[in-house]
Structures are given as C-alpha cells and as structure tokens.
mmCIF file of C-alpha atoms in Angstrom:
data_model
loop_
_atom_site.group_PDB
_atom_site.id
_atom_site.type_symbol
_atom_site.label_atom_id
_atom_site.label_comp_id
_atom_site.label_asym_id
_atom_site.label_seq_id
_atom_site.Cartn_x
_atom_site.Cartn_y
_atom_site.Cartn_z
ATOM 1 C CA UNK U 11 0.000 0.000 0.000
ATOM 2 C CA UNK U 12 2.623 2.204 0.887
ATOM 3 C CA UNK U 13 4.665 1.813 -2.412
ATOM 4 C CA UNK U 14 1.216 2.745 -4.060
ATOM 5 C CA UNK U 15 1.062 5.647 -2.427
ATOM 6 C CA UNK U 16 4.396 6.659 -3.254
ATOM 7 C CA UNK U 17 3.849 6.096 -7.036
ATOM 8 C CA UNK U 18 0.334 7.905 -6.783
ATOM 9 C CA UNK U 19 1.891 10.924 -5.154
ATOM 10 C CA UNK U 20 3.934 12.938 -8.373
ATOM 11 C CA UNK U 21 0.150 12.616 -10.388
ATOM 12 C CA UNK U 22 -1.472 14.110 -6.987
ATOM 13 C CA UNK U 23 1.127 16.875 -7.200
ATOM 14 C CA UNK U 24 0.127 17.431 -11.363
ATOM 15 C CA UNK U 25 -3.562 17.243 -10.609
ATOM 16 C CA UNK U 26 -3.462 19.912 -7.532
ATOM 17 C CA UNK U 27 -1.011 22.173 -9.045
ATOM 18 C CA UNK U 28 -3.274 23.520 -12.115
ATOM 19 C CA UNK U 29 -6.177 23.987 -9.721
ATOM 20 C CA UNK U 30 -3.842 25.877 -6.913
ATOM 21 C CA UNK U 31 -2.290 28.066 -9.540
ATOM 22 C CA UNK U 32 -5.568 28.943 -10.732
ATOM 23 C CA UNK U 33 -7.212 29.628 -7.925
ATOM 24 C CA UNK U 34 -4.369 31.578 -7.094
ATOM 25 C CA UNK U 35 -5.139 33.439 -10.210
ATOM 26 C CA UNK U 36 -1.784 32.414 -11.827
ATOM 27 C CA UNK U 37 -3.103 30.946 -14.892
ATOM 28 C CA UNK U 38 -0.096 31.092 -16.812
ATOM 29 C CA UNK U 39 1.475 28.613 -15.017
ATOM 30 C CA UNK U 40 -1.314 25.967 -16.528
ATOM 31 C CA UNK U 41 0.560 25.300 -19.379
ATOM 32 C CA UNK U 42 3.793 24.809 -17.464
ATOM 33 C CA UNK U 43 2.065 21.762 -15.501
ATOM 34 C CA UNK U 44 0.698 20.470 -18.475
ATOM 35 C CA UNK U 45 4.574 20.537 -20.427
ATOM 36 C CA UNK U 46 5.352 18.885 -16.609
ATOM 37 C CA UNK U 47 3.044 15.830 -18.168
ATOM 38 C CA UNK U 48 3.305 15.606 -21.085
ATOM 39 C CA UNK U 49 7.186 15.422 -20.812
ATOM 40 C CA UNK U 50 6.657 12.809 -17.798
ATOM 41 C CA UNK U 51 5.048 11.260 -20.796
ATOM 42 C CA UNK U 52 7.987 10.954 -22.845
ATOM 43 C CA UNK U 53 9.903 9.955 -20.063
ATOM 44 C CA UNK U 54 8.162 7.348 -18.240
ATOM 45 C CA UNK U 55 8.677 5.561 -22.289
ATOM 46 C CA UNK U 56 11.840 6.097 -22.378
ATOM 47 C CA UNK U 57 12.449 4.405 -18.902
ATOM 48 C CA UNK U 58 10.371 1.703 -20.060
ATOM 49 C CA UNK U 59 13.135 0.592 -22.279
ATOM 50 C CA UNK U 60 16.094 1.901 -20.641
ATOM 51 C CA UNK U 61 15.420 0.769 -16.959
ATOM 52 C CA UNK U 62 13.761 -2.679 -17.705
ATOM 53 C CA UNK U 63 15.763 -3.506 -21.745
ATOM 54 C CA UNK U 64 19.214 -1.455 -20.548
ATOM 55 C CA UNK U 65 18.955 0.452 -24.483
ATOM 56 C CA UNK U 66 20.044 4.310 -23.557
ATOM 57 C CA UNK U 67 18.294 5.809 -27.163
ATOM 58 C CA UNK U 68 19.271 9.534 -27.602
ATOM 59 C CA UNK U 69 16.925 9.200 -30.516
ATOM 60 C CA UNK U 70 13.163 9.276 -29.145
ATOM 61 C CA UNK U 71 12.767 13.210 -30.059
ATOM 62 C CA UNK U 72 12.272 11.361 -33.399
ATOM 63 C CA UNK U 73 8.942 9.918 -32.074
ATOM 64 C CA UNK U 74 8.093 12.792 -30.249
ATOM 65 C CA UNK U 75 8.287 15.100 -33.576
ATOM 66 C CA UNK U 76 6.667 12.595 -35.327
ATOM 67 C CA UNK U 77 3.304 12.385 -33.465
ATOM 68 C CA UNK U 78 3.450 16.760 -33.158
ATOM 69 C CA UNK U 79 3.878 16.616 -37.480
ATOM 70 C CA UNK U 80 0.627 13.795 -37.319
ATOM 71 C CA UNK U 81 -1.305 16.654 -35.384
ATOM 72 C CA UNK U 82 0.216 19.476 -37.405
ATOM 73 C CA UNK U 83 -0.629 18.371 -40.811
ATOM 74 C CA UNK U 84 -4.128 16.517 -40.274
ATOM 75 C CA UNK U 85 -5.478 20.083 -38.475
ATOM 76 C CA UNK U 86 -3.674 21.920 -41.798
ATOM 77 C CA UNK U 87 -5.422 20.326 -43.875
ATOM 78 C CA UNK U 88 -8.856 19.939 -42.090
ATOM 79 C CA UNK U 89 -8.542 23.754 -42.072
ATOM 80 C CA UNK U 90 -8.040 24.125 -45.410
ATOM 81 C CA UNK U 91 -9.828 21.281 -47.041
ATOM 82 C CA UNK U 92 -7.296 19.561 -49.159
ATOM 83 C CA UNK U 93 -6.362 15.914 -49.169
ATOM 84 C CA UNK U 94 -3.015 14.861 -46.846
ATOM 85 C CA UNK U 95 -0.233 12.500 -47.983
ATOM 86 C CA UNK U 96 -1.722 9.738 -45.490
ATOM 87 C CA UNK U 97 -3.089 7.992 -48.500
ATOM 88 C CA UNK U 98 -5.087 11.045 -50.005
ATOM 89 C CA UNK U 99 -7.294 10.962 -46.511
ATOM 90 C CA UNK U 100 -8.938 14.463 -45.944
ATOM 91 C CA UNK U 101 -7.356 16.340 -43.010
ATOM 92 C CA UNK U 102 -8.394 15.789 -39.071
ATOM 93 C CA UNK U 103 -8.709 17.794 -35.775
ATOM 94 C CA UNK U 104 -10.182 15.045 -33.425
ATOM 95 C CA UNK U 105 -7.600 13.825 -30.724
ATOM 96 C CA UNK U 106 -9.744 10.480 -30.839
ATOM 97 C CA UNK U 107 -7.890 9.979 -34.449
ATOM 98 C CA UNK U 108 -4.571 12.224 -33.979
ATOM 99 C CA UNK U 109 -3.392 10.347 -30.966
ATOM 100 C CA UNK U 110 -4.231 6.782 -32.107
ATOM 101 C CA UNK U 111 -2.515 7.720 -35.565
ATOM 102 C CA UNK U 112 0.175 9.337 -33.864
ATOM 103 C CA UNK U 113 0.681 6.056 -31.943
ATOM 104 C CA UNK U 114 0.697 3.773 -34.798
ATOM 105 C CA UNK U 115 3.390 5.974 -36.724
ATOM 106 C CA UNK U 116 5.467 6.309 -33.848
ATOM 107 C CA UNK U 117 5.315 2.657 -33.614
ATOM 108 C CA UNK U 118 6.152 1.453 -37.028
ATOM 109 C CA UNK U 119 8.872 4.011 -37.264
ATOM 110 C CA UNK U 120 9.991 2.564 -34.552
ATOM 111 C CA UNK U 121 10.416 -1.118 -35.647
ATOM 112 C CA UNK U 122 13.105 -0.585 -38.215
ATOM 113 C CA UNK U 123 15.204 2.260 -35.926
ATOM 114 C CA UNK U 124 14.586 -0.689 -32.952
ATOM 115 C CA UNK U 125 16.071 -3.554 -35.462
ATOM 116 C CA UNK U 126 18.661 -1.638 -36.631
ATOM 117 C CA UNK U 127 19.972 0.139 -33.789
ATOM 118 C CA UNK U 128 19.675 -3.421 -32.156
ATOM 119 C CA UNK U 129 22.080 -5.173 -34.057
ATOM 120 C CA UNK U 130 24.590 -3.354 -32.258
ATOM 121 C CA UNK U 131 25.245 -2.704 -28.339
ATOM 122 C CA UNK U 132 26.609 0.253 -25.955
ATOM 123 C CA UNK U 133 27.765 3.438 -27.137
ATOM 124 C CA UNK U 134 27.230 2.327 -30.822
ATOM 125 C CA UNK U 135 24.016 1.564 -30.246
ATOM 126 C CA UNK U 136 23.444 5.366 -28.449
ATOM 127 C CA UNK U 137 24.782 6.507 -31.676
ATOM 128 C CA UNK U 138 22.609 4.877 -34.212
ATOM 129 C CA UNK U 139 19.908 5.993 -32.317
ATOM 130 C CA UNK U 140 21.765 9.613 -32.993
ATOM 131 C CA UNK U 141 22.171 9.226 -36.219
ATOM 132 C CA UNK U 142 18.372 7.473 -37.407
ATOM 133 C CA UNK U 143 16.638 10.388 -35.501
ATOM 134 C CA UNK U 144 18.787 13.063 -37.004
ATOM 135 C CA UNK U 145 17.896 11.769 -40.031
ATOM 136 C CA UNK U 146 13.953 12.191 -39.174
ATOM 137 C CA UNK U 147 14.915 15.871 -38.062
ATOM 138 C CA UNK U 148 17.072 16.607 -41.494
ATOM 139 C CA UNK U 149 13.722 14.978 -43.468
ATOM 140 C CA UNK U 150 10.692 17.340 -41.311
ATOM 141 C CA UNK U 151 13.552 20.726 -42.306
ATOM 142 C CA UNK U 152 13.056 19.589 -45.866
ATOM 143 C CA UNK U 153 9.256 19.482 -45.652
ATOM 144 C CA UNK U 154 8.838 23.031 -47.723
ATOM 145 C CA UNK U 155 4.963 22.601 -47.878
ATOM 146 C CA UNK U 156 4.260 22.924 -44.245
ATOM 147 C CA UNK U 157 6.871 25.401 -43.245
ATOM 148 C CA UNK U 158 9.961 23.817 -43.533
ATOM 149 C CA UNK U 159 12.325 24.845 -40.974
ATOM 150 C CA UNK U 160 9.789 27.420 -39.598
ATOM 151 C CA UNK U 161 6.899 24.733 -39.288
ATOM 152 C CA UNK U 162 3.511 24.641 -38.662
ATOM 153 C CA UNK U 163 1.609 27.493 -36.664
ATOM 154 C CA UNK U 164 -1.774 26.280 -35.371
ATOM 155 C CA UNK U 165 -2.653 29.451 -35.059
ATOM 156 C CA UNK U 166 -6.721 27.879 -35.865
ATOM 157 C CA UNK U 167 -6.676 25.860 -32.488
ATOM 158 C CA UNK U 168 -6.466 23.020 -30.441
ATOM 159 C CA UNK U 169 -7.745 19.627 -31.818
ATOM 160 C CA UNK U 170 -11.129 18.747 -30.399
ATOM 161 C CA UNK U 171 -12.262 15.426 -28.627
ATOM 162 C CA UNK U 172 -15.252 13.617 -29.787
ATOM 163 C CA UNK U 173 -16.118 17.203 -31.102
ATOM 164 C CA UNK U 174 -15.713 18.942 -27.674
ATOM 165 C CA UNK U 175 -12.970 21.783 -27.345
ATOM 166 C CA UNK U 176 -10.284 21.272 -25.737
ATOM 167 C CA UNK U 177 -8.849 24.898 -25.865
ATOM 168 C CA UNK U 178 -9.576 25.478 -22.000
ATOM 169 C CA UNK U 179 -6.126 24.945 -20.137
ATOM 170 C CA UNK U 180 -7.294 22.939 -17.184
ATOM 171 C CA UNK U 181 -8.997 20.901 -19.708
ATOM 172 C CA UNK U 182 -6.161 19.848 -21.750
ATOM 173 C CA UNK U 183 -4.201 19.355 -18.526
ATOM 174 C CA UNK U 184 -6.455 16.512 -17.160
ATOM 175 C CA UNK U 185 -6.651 15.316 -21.046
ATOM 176 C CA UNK U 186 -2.564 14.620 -20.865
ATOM 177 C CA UNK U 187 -2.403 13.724 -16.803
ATOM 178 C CA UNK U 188 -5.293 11.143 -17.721
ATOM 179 C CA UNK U 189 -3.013 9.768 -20.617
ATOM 180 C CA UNK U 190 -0.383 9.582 -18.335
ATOM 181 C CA UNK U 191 -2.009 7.448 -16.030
ATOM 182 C CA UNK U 192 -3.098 5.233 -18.556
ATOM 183 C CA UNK U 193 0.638 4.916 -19.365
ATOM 184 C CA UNK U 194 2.183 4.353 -16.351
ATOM 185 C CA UNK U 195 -0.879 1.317 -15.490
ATOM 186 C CA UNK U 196 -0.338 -0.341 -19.399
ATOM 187 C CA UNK U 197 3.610 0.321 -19.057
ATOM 188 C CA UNK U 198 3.552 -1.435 -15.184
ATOM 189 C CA UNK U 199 1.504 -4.081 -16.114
ATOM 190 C CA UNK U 200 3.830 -5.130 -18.870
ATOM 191 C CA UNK U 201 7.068 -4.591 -16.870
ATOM 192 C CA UNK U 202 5.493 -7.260 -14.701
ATOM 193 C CA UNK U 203 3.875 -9.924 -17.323
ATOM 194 C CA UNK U 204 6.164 -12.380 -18.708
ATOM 195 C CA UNK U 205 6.984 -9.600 -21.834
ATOM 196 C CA UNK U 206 8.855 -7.247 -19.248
ATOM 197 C CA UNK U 207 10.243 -10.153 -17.534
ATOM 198 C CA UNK U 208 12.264 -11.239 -20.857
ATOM 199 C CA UNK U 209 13.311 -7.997 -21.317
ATOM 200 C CA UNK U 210 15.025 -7.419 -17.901
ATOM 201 C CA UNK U 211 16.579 -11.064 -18.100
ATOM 202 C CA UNK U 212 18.245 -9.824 -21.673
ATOM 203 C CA UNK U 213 19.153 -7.023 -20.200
ATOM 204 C CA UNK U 214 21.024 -9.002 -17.087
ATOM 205 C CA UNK U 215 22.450 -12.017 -19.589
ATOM 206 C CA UNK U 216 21.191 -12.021 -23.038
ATOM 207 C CA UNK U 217 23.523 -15.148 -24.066
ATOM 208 C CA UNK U 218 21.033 -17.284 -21.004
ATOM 209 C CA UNK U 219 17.845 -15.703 -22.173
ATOM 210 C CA UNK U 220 18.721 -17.823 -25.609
ATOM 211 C CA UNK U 221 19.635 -20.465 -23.912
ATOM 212 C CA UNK U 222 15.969 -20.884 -22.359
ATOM 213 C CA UNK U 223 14.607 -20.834 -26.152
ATOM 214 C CA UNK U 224 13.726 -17.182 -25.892
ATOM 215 C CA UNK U 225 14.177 -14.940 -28.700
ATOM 216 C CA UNK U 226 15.875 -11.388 -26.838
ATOM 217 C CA UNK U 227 15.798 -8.707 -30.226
ATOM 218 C CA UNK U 228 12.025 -9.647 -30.742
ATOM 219 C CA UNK U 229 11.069 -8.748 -27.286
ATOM 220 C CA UNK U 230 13.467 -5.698 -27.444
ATOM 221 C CA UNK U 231 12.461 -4.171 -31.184
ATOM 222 C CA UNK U 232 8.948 -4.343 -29.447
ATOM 223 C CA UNK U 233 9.655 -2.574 -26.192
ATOM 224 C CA UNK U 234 11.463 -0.098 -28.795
ATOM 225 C CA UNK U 235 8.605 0.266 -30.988
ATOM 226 C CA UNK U 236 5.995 0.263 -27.912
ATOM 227 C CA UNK U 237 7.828 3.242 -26.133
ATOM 228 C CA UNK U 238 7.623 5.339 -29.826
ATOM 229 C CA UNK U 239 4.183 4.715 -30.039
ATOM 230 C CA UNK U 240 4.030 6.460 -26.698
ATOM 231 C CA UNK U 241 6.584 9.251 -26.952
ATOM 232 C CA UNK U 242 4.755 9.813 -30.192
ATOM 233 C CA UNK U 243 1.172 10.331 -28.463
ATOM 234 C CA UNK U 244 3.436 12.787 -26.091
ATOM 235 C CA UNK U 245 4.471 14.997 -29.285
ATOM 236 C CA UNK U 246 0.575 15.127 -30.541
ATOM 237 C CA UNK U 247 -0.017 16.302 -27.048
ATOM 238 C CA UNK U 248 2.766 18.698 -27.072
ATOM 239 C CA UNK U 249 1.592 20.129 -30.619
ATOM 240 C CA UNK U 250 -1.957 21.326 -29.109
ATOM 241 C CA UNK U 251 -0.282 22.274 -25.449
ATOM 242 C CA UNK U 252 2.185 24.751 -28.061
ATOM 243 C CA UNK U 253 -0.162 24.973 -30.746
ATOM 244 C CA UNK U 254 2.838 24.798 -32.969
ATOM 245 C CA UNK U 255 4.750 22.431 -34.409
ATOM 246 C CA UNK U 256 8.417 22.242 -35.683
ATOM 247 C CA UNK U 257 11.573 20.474 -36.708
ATOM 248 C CA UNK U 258 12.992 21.397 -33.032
ATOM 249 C CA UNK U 259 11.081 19.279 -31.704
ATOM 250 C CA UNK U 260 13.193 16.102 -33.256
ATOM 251 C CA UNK U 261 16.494 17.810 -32.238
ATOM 252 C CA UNK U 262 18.797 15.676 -30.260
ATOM 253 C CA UNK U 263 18.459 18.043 -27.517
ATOM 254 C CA UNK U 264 14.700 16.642 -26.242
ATOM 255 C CA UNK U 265 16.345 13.163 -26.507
ATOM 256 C CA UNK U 266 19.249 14.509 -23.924
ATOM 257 C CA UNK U 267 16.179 16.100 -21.974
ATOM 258 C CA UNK U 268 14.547 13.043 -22.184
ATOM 259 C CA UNK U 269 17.230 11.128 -20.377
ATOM 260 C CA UNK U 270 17.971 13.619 -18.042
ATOM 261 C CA UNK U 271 15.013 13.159 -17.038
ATOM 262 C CA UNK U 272 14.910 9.347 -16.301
ATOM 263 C CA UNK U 273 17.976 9.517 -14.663
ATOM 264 C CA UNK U 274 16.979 12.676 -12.265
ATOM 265 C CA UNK U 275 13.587 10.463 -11.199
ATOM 266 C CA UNK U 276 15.445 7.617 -11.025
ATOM 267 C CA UNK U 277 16.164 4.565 -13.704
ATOM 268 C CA UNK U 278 13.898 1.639 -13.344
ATOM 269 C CA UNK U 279 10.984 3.731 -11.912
ATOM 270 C CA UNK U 280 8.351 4.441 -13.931
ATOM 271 C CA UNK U 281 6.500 7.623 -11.662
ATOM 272 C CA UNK U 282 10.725 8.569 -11.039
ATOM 273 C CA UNK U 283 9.942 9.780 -14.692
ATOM 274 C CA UNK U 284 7.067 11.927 -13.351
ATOM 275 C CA UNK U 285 9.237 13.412 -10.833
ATOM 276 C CA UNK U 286 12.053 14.237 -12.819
ATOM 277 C CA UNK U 287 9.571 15.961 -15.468
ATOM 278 C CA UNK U 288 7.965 18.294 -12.561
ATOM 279 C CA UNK U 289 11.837 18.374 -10.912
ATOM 280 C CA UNK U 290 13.501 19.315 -14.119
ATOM 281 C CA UNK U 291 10.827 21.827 -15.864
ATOM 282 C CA UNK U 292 10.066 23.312 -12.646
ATOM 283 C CA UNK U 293 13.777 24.433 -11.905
ATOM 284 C CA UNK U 294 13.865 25.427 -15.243
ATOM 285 C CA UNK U 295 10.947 27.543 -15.295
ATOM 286 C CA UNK U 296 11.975 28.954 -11.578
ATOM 287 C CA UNK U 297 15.463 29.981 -12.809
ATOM 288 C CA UNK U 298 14.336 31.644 -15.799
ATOM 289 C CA UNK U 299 12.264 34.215 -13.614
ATOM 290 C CA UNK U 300 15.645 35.074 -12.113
ATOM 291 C CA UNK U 301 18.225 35.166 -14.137
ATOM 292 C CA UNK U 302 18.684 35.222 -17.689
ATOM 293 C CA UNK U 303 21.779 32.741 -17.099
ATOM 294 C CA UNK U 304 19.490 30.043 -15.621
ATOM 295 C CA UNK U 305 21.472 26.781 -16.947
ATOM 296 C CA UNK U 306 24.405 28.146 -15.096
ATOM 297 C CA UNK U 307 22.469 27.424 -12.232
ATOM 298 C CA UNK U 308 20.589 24.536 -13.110
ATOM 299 C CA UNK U 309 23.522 22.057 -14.147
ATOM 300 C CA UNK U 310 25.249 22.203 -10.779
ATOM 301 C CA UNK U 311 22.044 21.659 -9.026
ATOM 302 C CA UNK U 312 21.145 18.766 -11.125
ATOM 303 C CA UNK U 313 24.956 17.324 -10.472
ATOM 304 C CA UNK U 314 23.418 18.153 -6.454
ATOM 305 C CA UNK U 315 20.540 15.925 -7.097
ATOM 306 C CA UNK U 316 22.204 12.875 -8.630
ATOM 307 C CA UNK U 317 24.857 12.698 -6.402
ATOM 308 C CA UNK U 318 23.076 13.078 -3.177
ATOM 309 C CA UNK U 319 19.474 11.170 -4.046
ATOM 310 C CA UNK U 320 21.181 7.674 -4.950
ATOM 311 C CA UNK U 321 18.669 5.961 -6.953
ATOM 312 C CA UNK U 322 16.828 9.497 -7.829
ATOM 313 C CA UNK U 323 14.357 11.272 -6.927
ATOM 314 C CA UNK U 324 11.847 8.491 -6.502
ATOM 315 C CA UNK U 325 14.753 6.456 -4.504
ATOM 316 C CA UNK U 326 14.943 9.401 -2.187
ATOM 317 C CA UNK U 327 11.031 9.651 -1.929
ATOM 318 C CA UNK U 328 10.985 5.799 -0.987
ATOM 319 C CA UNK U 329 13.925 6.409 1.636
ATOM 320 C CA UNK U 330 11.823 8.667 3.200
ATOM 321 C CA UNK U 331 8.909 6.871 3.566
ATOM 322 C CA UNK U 332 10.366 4.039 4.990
ATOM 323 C CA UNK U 333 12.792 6.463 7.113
ATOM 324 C CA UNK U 334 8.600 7.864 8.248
ATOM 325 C CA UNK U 335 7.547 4.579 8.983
ATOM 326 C CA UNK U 336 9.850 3.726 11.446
ATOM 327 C CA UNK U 337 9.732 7.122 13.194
ATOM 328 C CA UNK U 338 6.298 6.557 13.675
ATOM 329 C CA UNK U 339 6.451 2.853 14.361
ATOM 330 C CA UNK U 340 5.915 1.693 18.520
#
C-alpha cells in the first residue's frame, strides 16, 4: 500500500497544481504543468526501455516530432480542405484519431530504428539511435509545404475530442495527466507480465535468455517500438499544449532532456519519470524568472541531485517513507 502511495503521489502533485495556480489566479502557469506531463510522458517511455531492456536511445525526439507533425498536418489540412499525404485521406482535428494515428506511426517508425539500432550494443548503439533520428529531423527541415524549418503554426486551435474543445487549459491538462495514467498502469503491467520479464533477463544475460529458447531482439524491437508509439502520443499532445509544431522538436536536444530526465527520477521507476519531469521543468521555469543565465544554475544543481538522491528522486522519496515509517512505528 505504501509503495502505491508513493507512485500515486507525483500525479497528486500534477492534478493539484493547475487547480492551486488557478485559484491563485496564476493561470499562466497551466501550461507549465501540463509541459510537466506531457514530458513525464515521454519519459516514463523512455524508462520503459532503458530501466527494464538497458537500451540508452538519444533518438526518441524522433517519435516525439513525429506524433506533433501527425497533429500538425491533419489540423492543416482539415482547415483548409485539401487531401493529406496519409493515402489522399482528408485532413483531421479530433484527438480520438490524432493520438491513435500518432501512436501507430510512432510505432512502425519505430520497428526498423529498434532492429537496426539493435544489431549493435553500448555506445554504438546510443549513436545509431543519434544518427536514425537526425535523419527524421534533417527529413521534417526539408518538408517546404508545411513550413519547412519554420513549421507549422496552429494558429486555428487546439484539436477537439469527440467534437468537444479542448482549448480550456485545465482541460487539456487533465486530457494529458489522464493519458499519463493510462501509461504508467499499461507500461507497469507489462514490466510485470512475462513480456517485461524477458526484457530485464536480456538485459542481465542475453547469451542465457537464448539459452531458455527465448528470442531477446524480438522482445526488445517491441519494447522499442511500444515506447515510440508512446513518446509519439506525447508529441501530438505537445503540438496542441504549443499549438505549434516544428523540426525542433526532433532535435537531439529533447532526446538529452529526455534522459535527463529518467535519470533525475530515477532509472527503473516508472513515476521517477514523473518526478524528474515536474523536478527538471520546474527548476527550469523557476530559474528563468531570475536570471537570464538560468542553466548556469541549473547544471550544478542537477549534479546536487544525482549525487546526493542515490537511486533518484523516486529512490529518495521511498527512503523517506520508509525512514517515516519507522519514526512513527511503537
């Protein structure tokens, strides 16, 4: 019960903070909670397949831009009436079809970047996860017809769901912290069925995994191409959150954010991904109000945090609920 609690406890602190802020009538900060999710989002996907498959992949901002372009170009063209490229469909601006679609290309882009990168191991395989998504980045700068290196400005609106706005902030919030949760439950459950079971035994000896008649790189390309799908859903998210999509959003730099992120929350814990996202953004936001020079700041204090919460942040929340139970304990 008590380990429940602690995973419930960084979605508590994303549900109350939207409401606090606005009763405080700090609305602005809305959208900063919401980024808070929807790069917890991201995150928790990433972990998925770094904490439980050991594959480090600096190349998920692929994904992410991937499922923002899916958003960007089927509300373009269901504001201006003209067939897409996604087999001549007409354009969309329903979540209930950008986020599925989002998922499914995020997932079968996945698959071939999973095999390939797969075939090698360590810091080669970091790199080829470098390189592929670079490639995907390179590919949405030569995309002329929707903006090119400039990309897409929504500037018509959020997508709707089930033909209900979603353009009010709190509204989008719960949206993404309700995806969230669905994440973390499907991503648990699987970490614990038989599935995330071969993974973490590949992970610890690959060579004896084979040996029990188990096939390792089919269970891994589909960890790969499961946590895509996600971190693809994250980027549709992120497109209406911004209402604005671009090439920056598949730079290498949100895959380094990405993993700072895991490894600030804590590797191997899937809400440790929530807490990093609310850790890391929130310092971030914080500094910029003071200084102008806010990384300055920020890097030493994450070098702080790592060194000094072994196991992350999560580790150090679960220390000190344990270090609480005792206290209070006859």
């Amino acid at each position: 019960m008590r380990a429940v609690l602690r995973d419930a406890l960084p979605f508590a602190v994303l549900a109350a903070a939207p409401v606090a802020a606005t009763l405080a009538g700090a609305d602005w900060l809305v959208p900063v909670f919401t980024r808070m999710a929807v790069f917890a989002l991201a995150a928790m996907a990433l972990d998925f397949i770094l904490g439980v498959g050991g594959m480090v992949s600096l190349g998920h901002a692929a994904f992410f831009a991937l499922g923002g372009y899916v958003v960007g170009i089927g509300s373009h063209h269901a504001y201006d009436g003209s067939p897409t490229p996604f087999f001549g469909l007409p354009g969309w601006n329903d979540l209930l079809i950008s986020l599925p679609l989002a998922f499914v290309v995020g997932a079968v882009i996945a698959l071939p970047f999973g095999w390939v990168s797969l075939r090698t191991r360590g810091a080669y395989f970091i790199m080829i996860t470098l390189a592929l998504a670079q490639m995907v980045y390179y590919g949405l700068v030569g995309l002329t017809s929707y903006g090119g290196d400039d990309g897409i400005s929504m500037w018509w609106g959020h997508n709707t769901l089930a033909g209900f706005e979603t353009a009010d902030r709190i509204v989008l919030h719960f949206l993404c912290l309700a995806l969230l949760v669905v994440a973390f439950v499907v991503l648990k459950r699987l970490r614990a069925a038989p599935f995330g079971r071969v993974l973490d035994g590949a992970r610890q000896n690959e060579a004896r995994m084979r040996a029990l008649g188990y096939r390792p790189l089919a269970y891994q390309v589909g960890a790969f191409a499961v946590s895509g799908g996600i971190v693809a859903v994250a980027g549709a998210l992120m497109a209406n959150v911004d209402e604005f999509v671009s090439p920056g959003m598949g730079h290498w730099t949100i895959s380094g954010e990405l993993l700072v992120i895991v490894i600030l929350g804590g590797i191997g814990s899937l809400s440790g991904a929530v807490w990093g996202a609310v850790v890391l953004l929130g310092l971030e936001e914080g500094l910029r109000e003071i200084t102008e020079h806010w990384p300055i700041i920020l890097g030493p204090l994450l070098v702080v945090i790592v060194l000094f919460a072994r196991g992350g942040i999560a580790g150090l929340v679960a220390r000190l609920g344990k270090g609480g139970g005792r206290a209070g304990s006859p």
